[in-house]
Amino acid sequence: AQTIHQWPVAEIKAVGSPLSLGCTIKGKSSPNLYWYWQATGGTLQQLFYSITVGQVESVVQLNLSASRPKDDQFILSTEKLLLSHSGFYLCAWSLQGNTEVFFGKGTRLTVV
Amino acid sequence: GDSVTQTEGLVTLTEGLPVMLNCTYQSTYSPFLFWYVQHLNEAPKLLLKSFTDNKRPEHQGFHATLHKSSSSFHLQKSSAQLSDSALYYCALIYQGGSAKLIFGEGTKLTVSS
């Protein structure tokens, strides 16, 4: 069975510090991968998506970057956090052919 | 551009009353439509997905019908339950197109006794 694992579960980071969030999908080869961000009380905003290793498309950057170093891994990062980066970050996957999207449990980020 | 519109940001209902959450969309190509439900501090989960053959998807008492003529995919339930309180998102994705999944603004449904 396929599983999606996000890490860390929660982070409290200082403004100006770097950030790296990770996501791993097991049990499916060549999935589409996504990063979403949700401000507290806000809607889901797609940040990035990737349909293959090494290729990442930006939807909304928010001073963040994403990489897909392996088929089953998606990384979200920034070198300098802003207060506005606080929120809930969700990794998700779907199969090629645009079917249902499955979400991970998310990472709660608080920037102070 | 392609978009999903959910006109109600907040819907408050009494238990037992019918639920209808609106969703309309704009898309260049024929999309798949979805309803996702997100409970507090949890990830969104798929509730319903449109079919290509005009069947009406149903799950947990909820149903939705894709009307291509009006570009709508409204979510309905005959009788609201307290446990239905959550955030509901309508979303679309292209059939065979890009991997971009577009969400609406979301509707917060609060059901009280």
PDB file of C-alpha atoms in Angstrom:
ATOM      1  CA  ALA A   1       0.000   0.000   0.000  1.00  0.00           C
ATOM      2  CA  GLN A   2       1.170   3.505  -0.754  1.00  0.00           C
ATOM      3  CA  THR A   3       2.098   5.784   2.110  1.00  0.00           C
ATOM      4  CA  ILE A   4       3.023   9.439   2.336  1.00  0.00           C
ATOM      5  CA  HIS A   5       5.211  10.682   5.136  1.00  0.00           C
ATOM      6  CA  GLN A   6       5.939  14.297   5.951  1.00  0.00           C
ATOM      7  CA  TRP A   7       8.568  15.602   8.289  1.00  0.00           C
ATOM      8  CA  PRO A   8       8.755  17.297  10.672  1.00  0.00           C
ATOM      9  CA  VAL A   9       5.278  17.235  12.153  1.00  0.00           C
ATOM     10  CA  ALA A  10       5.722  20.723  13.563  1.00  0.00           C
ATOM     11  CA  GLU A  11       8.434  23.383  13.692  1.00  0.00           C
ATOM     12  CA  ILE A  12       8.966  26.652  15.490  1.00  0.00           C
ATOM     13  CA  LYS A  13      11.613  28.711  13.697  1.00  0.00           C
ATOM     14  CA  ALA A  14      13.022  32.197  13.980  1.00  0.00           C
ATOM     15  CA  VAL A  15      12.606  34.842  11.285  1.00  0.00           C
ATOM     16  CA  GLY A  16      15.607  34.757   8.991  1.00  0.00           C
ATOM     17  CA  SER A  17      16.490  31.149   9.706  1.00  0.00           C
ATOM     18  CA  PRO A  18      16.549  28.439   7.013  1.00  0.00           C
ATOM     19  CA  LEU A  19      13.856  25.816   6.542  1.00  0.00           C
ATOM     20  CA  SER A  20      13.666  22.398   4.998  1.00  0.00           C
ATOM     21  CA  LEU A  21      10.480  20.319   4.917  1.00  0.00           C
ATOM     22  CA  GLY A  22      10.407  16.845   3.498  1.00  0.00           C
ATOM     23  CA  CYS A  23       7.945  14.424   2.011  1.00  0.00           C
ATOM     24  CA  THR A  24       8.366  10.792   0.971  1.00  0.00           C
ATOM     25  CA  ILE A  25       5.928   8.623  -0.946  1.00  0.00           C
ATOM     26  CA  LYS A  26       6.278   4.877  -0.830  1.00  0.00           C
ATOM     27  CA  GLY A  27       4.489   2.278  -2.881  1.00  0.00           C
ATOM     28  CA  LYS A  28       3.983   4.235  -6.096  1.00  0.00           C
ATOM     29  CA  SER A  29       6.451   4.918  -8.865  1.00  0.00           C
ATOM     30  CA  SER A  30       6.584   8.227 -10.729  1.00  0.00           C
ATOM     31  CA  PRO A  31       3.768   9.978  -8.874  1.00  0.00           C
ATOM     32  CA  ASN A  32       2.853  13.601  -9.385  1.00  0.00           C
ATOM     33  CA  LEU A  33       3.943  15.456  -6.249  1.00  0.00           C
ATOM     34  CA  TYR A  34       2.589  18.693  -4.818  1.00  0.00           C
ATOM     35  CA  TRP A  35       3.283  21.212  -2.063  1.00  0.00           C
ATOM     36  CA  TYR A  36       0.386  23.173  -0.629  1.00  0.00           C
ATOM     37  CA  TRP A  37       0.313  25.920   1.966  1.00  0.00           C
ATOM     38  CA  GLN A  38      -2.549  26.930   4.186  1.00  0.00           C
ATOM     39  CA  ALA A  39      -2.434  30.044   6.357  1.00  0.00           C
ATOM     40  CA  THR A  40      -4.295  29.729   9.651  1.00  0.00           C
ATOM     41  CA  GLY A  41      -7.970  29.989   8.755  1.00  0.00           C
ATOM     42  CA  GLY A  42      -7.110  30.256   5.066  1.00  0.00           C
ATOM     43  CA  THR A  43      -7.587  28.241   1.927  1.00  0.00           C
ATOM     44  CA  LEU A  44      -5.250  25.735   0.278  1.00  0.00           C
ATOM     45  CA  GLN A  45      -2.731  27.356  -1.998  1.00  0.00           C
ATOM     46  CA  GLN A  46      -0.707  25.229  -4.377  1.00  0.00           C
ATOM     47  CA  LEU A  47       2.966  26.182  -4.235  1.00  0.00           C
ATOM     48  CA  PHE A  48       4.758  23.686  -6.452  1.00  0.00           C
ATOM     49  CA  TYR A  49       4.158  20.508  -8.403  1.00  0.00           C
ATOM     50  CA  SER A  50       6.412  17.950  -9.986  1.00  0.00           C
ATOM     51  CA  ILE A  51       5.639  15.248 -12.504  1.00  0.00           C
ATOM     52  CA  THR A  52       9.102  13.711 -12.635  1.00  0.00           C
ATOM     53  CA  VAL A  53      12.466  13.646 -10.870  1.00  0.00           C
ATOM     54  CA  GLY A  54      14.402  16.863 -11.201  1.00  0.00           C
ATOM     55  CA  GLN A  55      11.495  18.850 -12.613  1.00  0.00           C
ATOM     56  CA  VAL A  56       9.525  21.234 -10.418  1.00  0.00           C
ATOM     57  CA  GLU A  57       6.980  23.776 -11.546  1.00  0.00           C
ATOM     58  CA  SER A  58       6.261  26.822  -9.438  1.00  0.00           C
ATOM     59  CA  VAL A  59       2.692  27.976  -8.993  1.00  0.00           C
ATOM     60  CA  VAL A  60       3.179  30.527  -6.242  1.00  0.00           C
ATOM     61  CA  GLN A  61       6.674  30.944  -4.860  1.00  0.00           C
ATOM     62  CA  LEU A  62       6.239  32.897  -1.613  1.00  0.00           C
ATOM     63  CA  ASN A  63      10.068  33.087  -1.364  1.00  0.00           C
ATOM     64  CA  LEU A  64      10.228  29.292  -1.151  1.00  0.00           C
ATOM     65  CA  SER A  65      11.816  26.720  -3.409  1.00  0.00           C
ATOM     66  CA  ALA A  66      11.176  23.044  -4.036  1.00  0.00           C
ATOM     67  CA  SER A  67      13.220  20.166  -5.337  1.00  0.00           C
ATOM     68  CA  ARG A  68      12.633  16.549  -6.266  1.00  0.00           C
ATOM     69  CA  PRO A  69      15.969  14.800  -5.810  1.00  0.00           C
ATOM     70  CA  LYS A  70      14.475  11.295  -6.019  1.00  0.00           C
ATOM     71  CA  ASP A  71      11.335   9.825  -7.536  1.00  0.00           C
ATOM     72  CA  ASP A  72       9.756   9.394  -4.111  1.00  0.00           C
ATOM     73  CA  GLN A  73      11.012  12.557  -2.391  1.00  0.00           C
ATOM     74  CA  PHE A  74       9.890  16.187  -2.480  1.00  0.00           C
ATOM     75  CA  ILE A  75      11.638  18.923  -0.501  1.00  0.00           C
ATOM     76  CA  LEU A  76      10.429  22.432   0.313  1.00  0.00           C
ATOM     77  CA  SER A  77      12.978  24.947   1.524  1.00  0.00           C
ATOM     78  CA  THR A  78      14.041  28.504   1.997  1.00  0.00           C
ATOM     79  CA  GLU A  79      17.236  30.115   3.230  1.00  0.00           C
ATOM     80  CA  LYS A  80      15.455  32.896   5.077  1.00  0.00           C
ATOM     81  CA  LEU A  81      12.090  32.525   6.754  1.00  0.00           C
ATOM     82  CA  LEU A  82       9.561  35.333   6.964  1.00  0.00           C
ATOM     83  CA  LEU A  83       6.753  35.721   9.476  1.00  0.00           C
ATOM     84  CA  SER A  84       4.325  35.228   6.596  1.00  0.00           C
ATOM     85  CA  HIS A  85       5.626  31.698   6.073  1.00  0.00           C
ATOM     86  CA  SER A  86       3.771  30.498   9.141  1.00  0.00           C
ATOM     87  CA  GLY A  87       1.028  28.032   8.394  1.00  0.00           C
ATOM     88  CA  PHE A  88       0.258  24.449   7.507  1.00  0.00           C
ATOM     89  CA  TYR A  89       2.303  22.824   4.756  1.00  0.00           C
ATOM     90  CA  LEU A  90       0.856  19.844   2.983  1.00  0.00           C
ATOM     91  CA  CYS A  91       2.570  17.450   0.639  1.00  0.00           C
ATOM     92  CA  ALA A  92       0.362  15.477  -1.718  1.00  0.00           C
ATOM     93  CA  TRP A  93       0.606  12.960  -4.531  1.00  0.00           C
ATOM     94  CA  SER A  94      -1.445  11.664  -7.410  1.00  0.00           C
ATOM     95  CA  LEU A  95      -0.923   9.204 -10.212  1.00  0.00           C
ATOM     96  CA  GLN A  96      -0.124  10.280 -13.725  1.00  0.00           C
ATOM     97  CA  GLY A  97      -3.375  10.773 -15.566  1.00  0.00           C
ATOM     98  CA  ASN A  98      -4.843  13.213 -13.071  1.00  0.00           C
ATOM     99  CA  THR A  99      -6.844  11.232 -10.614  1.00  0.00           C
ATOM    100  CA  GLU A 100      -7.454  11.685  -6.906  1.00  0.00           C
ATOM    101  CA  VAL A 101      -4.874  13.641  -4.915  1.00  0.00           C
ATOM    102  CA  PHE A 102      -3.800  12.183  -1.564  1.00  0.00           C
ATOM    103  CA  PHE A 103      -2.508  14.446   1.162  1.00  0.00           C
ATOM    104  CA  GLY A 104       0.068  13.853   3.849  1.00  0.00           C
ATOM    105  CA  LYS A 105      -0.617  14.803   7.461  1.00  0.00           C
ATOM    106  CA  GLY A 106       1.111  18.131   7.078  1.00  0.00           C
ATOM    107  CA  THR A 107       3.724  20.189   8.893  1.00  0.00           C
ATOM    108  CA  ARG A 108       2.640  23.006  11.187  1.00  0.00           C
ATOM    109  CA  LEU A 109       5.197  25.833  10.887  1.00  0.00           C
ATOM    110  CA  THR A 110       5.316  28.758  13.271  1.00  0.00           C
ATOM    111  CA  VAL A 111       7.757  31.542  12.485  1.00  0.00           C
ATOM    112  CA  VAL A 112       8.537  33.805  15.428  1.00  0.00           C
TER     113      VAL A 112
ATOM    114  CA  GLY B   1      -7.891  31.447 -16.502  1.00  0.00           C
ATOM    115  CA  ASP B   2      -9.003  28.272 -14.816  1.00  0.00           C
ATOM    116  CA  SER B   3     -10.662  28.719 -11.471  1.00  0.00           C
ATOM    117  CA  VAL B   4     -13.029  27.302  -8.895  1.00  0.00           C
ATOM    118  CA  THR B   5     -15.501  29.517  -7.063  1.00  0.00           C
ATOM    119  CA  GLN B   6     -17.177  28.729  -3.771  1.00  0.00           C
ATOM    120  CA  THR B   7     -19.474  31.619  -3.007  1.00  0.00           C
ATOM    121  CA  GLU B   8     -20.118  30.870   0.666  1.00  0.00           C
ATOM    122  CA  GLY B   9     -17.243  31.265   3.057  1.00  0.00           C
ATOM    123  CA  LEU B  10     -19.292  30.200   6.038  1.00  0.00           C
ATOM    124  CA  VAL B  11     -22.469  28.140   6.290  1.00  0.00           C
ATOM    125  CA  THR B  12     -24.184  27.604   9.639  1.00  0.00           C
ATOM    126  CA  LEU B  13     -26.942  25.021   9.932  1.00  0.00           C
ATOM    127  CA  THR B  14     -29.029  23.276  12.527  1.00  0.00           C
ATOM    128  CA  GLU B  15     -28.708  19.518  12.697  1.00  0.00           C
ATOM    129  CA  GLY B  16     -31.222  17.756  10.473  1.00  0.00           C
ATOM    130  CA  LEU B  17     -31.516  20.505   7.893  1.00  0.00           C
ATOM    131  CA  PRO B  18     -30.365  19.972   4.307  1.00  0.00           C
ATOM    132  CA  VAL B  19     -26.881  20.995   3.205  1.00  0.00           C
ATOM    133  CA  MET B  20     -25.997  22.627  -0.096  1.00  0.00           C
ATOM    134  CA  LEU B  21     -22.545  24.055  -0.733  1.00  0.00           C
ATOM    135  CA  ASN B  22     -22.027  25.812  -4.029  1.00  0.00           C
ATOM    136  CA  CYS B  23     -19.207  25.229  -6.478  1.00  0.00           C
ATOM    137  CA  THR B  24     -18.792  26.631  -9.961  1.00  0.00           C
ATOM    138  CA  TYR B  25     -15.763  26.431 -12.172  1.00  0.00           C
ATOM    139  CA  GLN B  26     -14.085  27.856 -15.226  1.00  0.00           C
ATOM    140  CA  SER B  27     -11.895  25.570 -17.262  1.00  0.00           C
ATOM    141  CA  THR B  28     -10.507  25.518 -20.767  1.00  0.00           C
ATOM    142  CA  TYR B  29     -10.745  21.734 -20.975  1.00  0.00           C
ATOM    143  CA  SER B  30     -13.112  19.164 -19.467  1.00  0.00           C
ATOM    144  CA  PRO B  31     -11.930  18.725 -15.907  1.00  0.00           C
ATOM    145  CA  PHE B  32     -12.468  16.262 -13.114  1.00  0.00           C
ATOM    146  CA  LEU B  33     -14.193  17.904 -10.165  1.00  0.00           C
ATOM    147  CA  PHE B  34     -13.651  16.946  -6.533  1.00  0.00           C
ATOM    148  CA  TRP B  35     -14.957  17.752  -3.094  1.00  0.00           C
ATOM    149  CA  TYR B  36     -12.447  17.509  -0.260  1.00  0.00           C
ATOM    150  CA  VAL B  37     -13.281  17.749   3.437  1.00  0.00           C
ATOM    151  CA  GLN B  38     -10.841  18.996   6.062  1.00  0.00           C
ATOM    152  CA  HIS B  39     -11.504  18.593   9.756  1.00  0.00           C
ATOM    153  CA  LEU B  40      -9.718  20.794  12.283  1.00  0.00           C
ATOM    154  CA  ASN B  41      -5.945  20.234  12.342  1.00  0.00           C
ATOM    155  CA  GLU B  42      -6.167  17.412   9.814  1.00  0.00           C
ATOM    156  CA  ALA B  43      -5.203  17.046   6.169  1.00  0.00           C
ATOM    157  CA  PRO B  44      -7.894  17.289   3.485  1.00  0.00           C
ATOM    158  CA  LYS B  45      -9.494  14.017   2.459  1.00  0.00           C
ATOM    159  CA  LEU B  46     -11.377  13.216  -0.699  1.00  0.00           C
ATOM    160  CA  LEU B  47     -15.132  13.200  -0.234  1.00  0.00           C
ATOM    161  CA  LEU B  48     -16.428  12.946  -3.811  1.00  0.00           C
ATOM    162  CA  LYS B  49     -15.156  12.875  -7.350  1.00  0.00           C
ATOM    163  CA  SER B  50     -17.059  13.508 -10.569  1.00  0.00           C
ATOM    164  CA  PHE B  51     -17.501  10.735 -13.061  1.00  0.00           C
ATOM    165  CA  THR B  52     -17.107  11.101 -16.788  1.00  0.00           C
ATOM    166  CA  ASP B  53     -20.331   9.234 -17.481  1.00  0.00           C
ATOM    167  CA  ASN B  54     -22.700  11.549 -15.599  1.00  0.00           C
ATOM    168  CA  LYS B  55     -23.162   9.170 -12.677  1.00  0.00           C
ATOM    169  CA  ARG B  56     -23.789  10.928  -9.407  1.00  0.00           C
ATOM    170  CA  PRO B  57     -21.074  10.220  -6.834  1.00  0.00           C
ATOM    171  CA  GLU B  58     -22.199   9.654  -3.264  1.00  0.00           C
ATOM    172  CA  HIS B  59     -20.303   9.209  -0.015  1.00  0.00           C
ATOM    173  CA  GLN B  60     -21.258   9.474   3.659  1.00  0.00           C
ATOM    174  CA  GLY B  61     -24.670  10.793   2.649  1.00  0.00           C
ATOM    175  CA  PHE B  62     -23.186  13.548   0.496  1.00  0.00           C
ATOM    176  CA  HIS B  63     -23.708  13.716  -3.236  1.00  0.00           C
ATOM    177  CA  ALA B  64     -22.851  16.086  -6.062  1.00  0.00           C
ATOM    178  CA  THR B  65     -23.814  16.287  -9.714  1.00  0.00           C
ATOM    179  CA  LEU B  66     -21.573  17.698 -12.396  1.00  0.00           C
ATOM    180  CA  HIS B  67     -23.551  20.040 -14.641  1.00  0.00           C
ATOM    181  CA  LYS B  68     -21.380  20.971 -17.590  1.00  0.00           C
ATOM    182  CA  SER B  69     -24.000  23.380 -18.939  1.00  0.00           C
ATOM    183  CA  SER B  70     -23.761  25.539 -15.831  1.00  0.00           C
ATOM    184  CA  SER B  71     -20.172  24.555 -14.887  1.00  0.00           C
ATOM    185  CA  SER B  72     -21.284  23.545 -11.434  1.00  0.00           C
ATOM    186  CA  PHE B  73     -20.617  20.743  -8.969  1.00  0.00           C
ATOM    187  CA  HIS B  74     -22.672  21.616  -5.888  1.00  0.00           C
ATOM    188  CA  LEU B  75     -22.376  19.449  -2.774  1.00  0.00           C
ATOM    189  CA  GLN B  76     -25.604  18.296  -1.140  1.00  0.00           C
ATOM    190  CA  LYS B  77     -26.788  16.242   1.806  1.00  0.00           C
ATOM    191  CA  SER B  78     -30.385  15.736   2.868  1.00  0.00           C
ATOM    192  CA  SER B  79     -29.800  16.006   6.606  1.00  0.00           C
ATOM    193  CA  ALA B  80     -26.830  17.652   8.324  1.00  0.00           C
ATOM    194  CA  GLN B  81     -25.107  15.979  11.255  1.00  0.00           C
ATOM    195  CA  LEU B  82     -22.946  17.543  13.952  1.00  0.00           C
ATOM    196  CA  SER B  83     -19.969  15.549  12.655  1.00  0.00           C
ATOM    197  CA  ASP B  84     -20.295  17.233   9.250  1.00  0.00           C
ATOM    198  CA  SER B  85     -18.805  20.411  10.695  1.00  0.00           C
ATOM    199  CA  ALA B  86     -15.606  20.954   8.717  1.00  0.00           C
ATOM    200  CA  LEU B  87     -13.999  22.906   5.900  1.00  0.00           C
ATOM    201  CA  TYR B  88     -15.115  21.815   2.429  1.00  0.00           C
ATOM    202  CA  TYR B  89     -13.107  22.460  -0.702  1.00  0.00           C
ATOM    203  CA  CYS B  90     -14.191  22.097  -4.292  1.00  0.00           C
ATOM    204  CA  ALA B  91     -11.323  21.408  -6.672  1.00  0.00           C
ATOM    205  CA  LEU B  92     -10.647  20.664 -10.306  1.00  0.00           C
ATOM    206  CA  ILE B  93      -7.951  18.941 -12.278  1.00  0.00           C
ATOM    207  CA  TYR B  94      -7.638  18.455 -15.998  1.00  0.00           C
ATOM    208  CA  GLN B  95      -8.358  15.137 -17.596  1.00  0.00           C
ATOM    209  CA  GLY B  96      -5.054  14.189 -19.172  1.00  0.00           C
ATOM    210  CA  GLY B  97      -3.660  17.694 -18.826  1.00  0.00           C
ATOM    211  CA  SER B  98      -1.284  19.346 -16.396  1.00  0.00           C
ATOM    212  CA  ALA B  99      -0.808  18.219 -12.819  1.00  0.00           C
ATOM    213  CA  LYS B 100      -2.213  21.466 -11.477  1.00  0.00           C
ATOM    214  CA  LEU B 101      -4.979  20.858  -8.964  1.00  0.00           C
ATOM    215  CA  ILE B 102      -6.966  24.023  -8.376  1.00  0.00           C
ATOM    216  CA  PHE B 103      -8.902  24.520  -5.126  1.00  0.00           C
ATOM    217  CA  GLY B 104     -11.713  26.908  -4.385  1.00  0.00           C
ATOM    218  CA  GLU B 105     -11.590  29.228  -1.388  1.00  0.00           C
ATOM    219  CA  GLY B 106     -13.338  26.692   0.799  1.00  0.00           C
ATOM    220  CA  THR B 107     -16.593  26.754   2.742  1.00  0.00           C
ATOM    221  CA  LYS B 108     -16.634  26.326   6.485  1.00  0.00           C
ATOM    222  CA  LEU B 109     -19.704  24.336   7.499  1.00  0.00           C
ATOM    223  CA  THR B 110     -20.798  24.559  11.113  1.00  0.00           C
ATOM    224  CA  VAL B 111     -23.642  22.306  12.250  1.00  0.00           C
ATOM    225  CA  SER B 112     -25.232  22.974  15.625  1.00  0.00           C
ATOM    226  CA  SER B 113     -27.821  21.133  17.675  1.00  0.00           C
TER     227      SER B 113
END
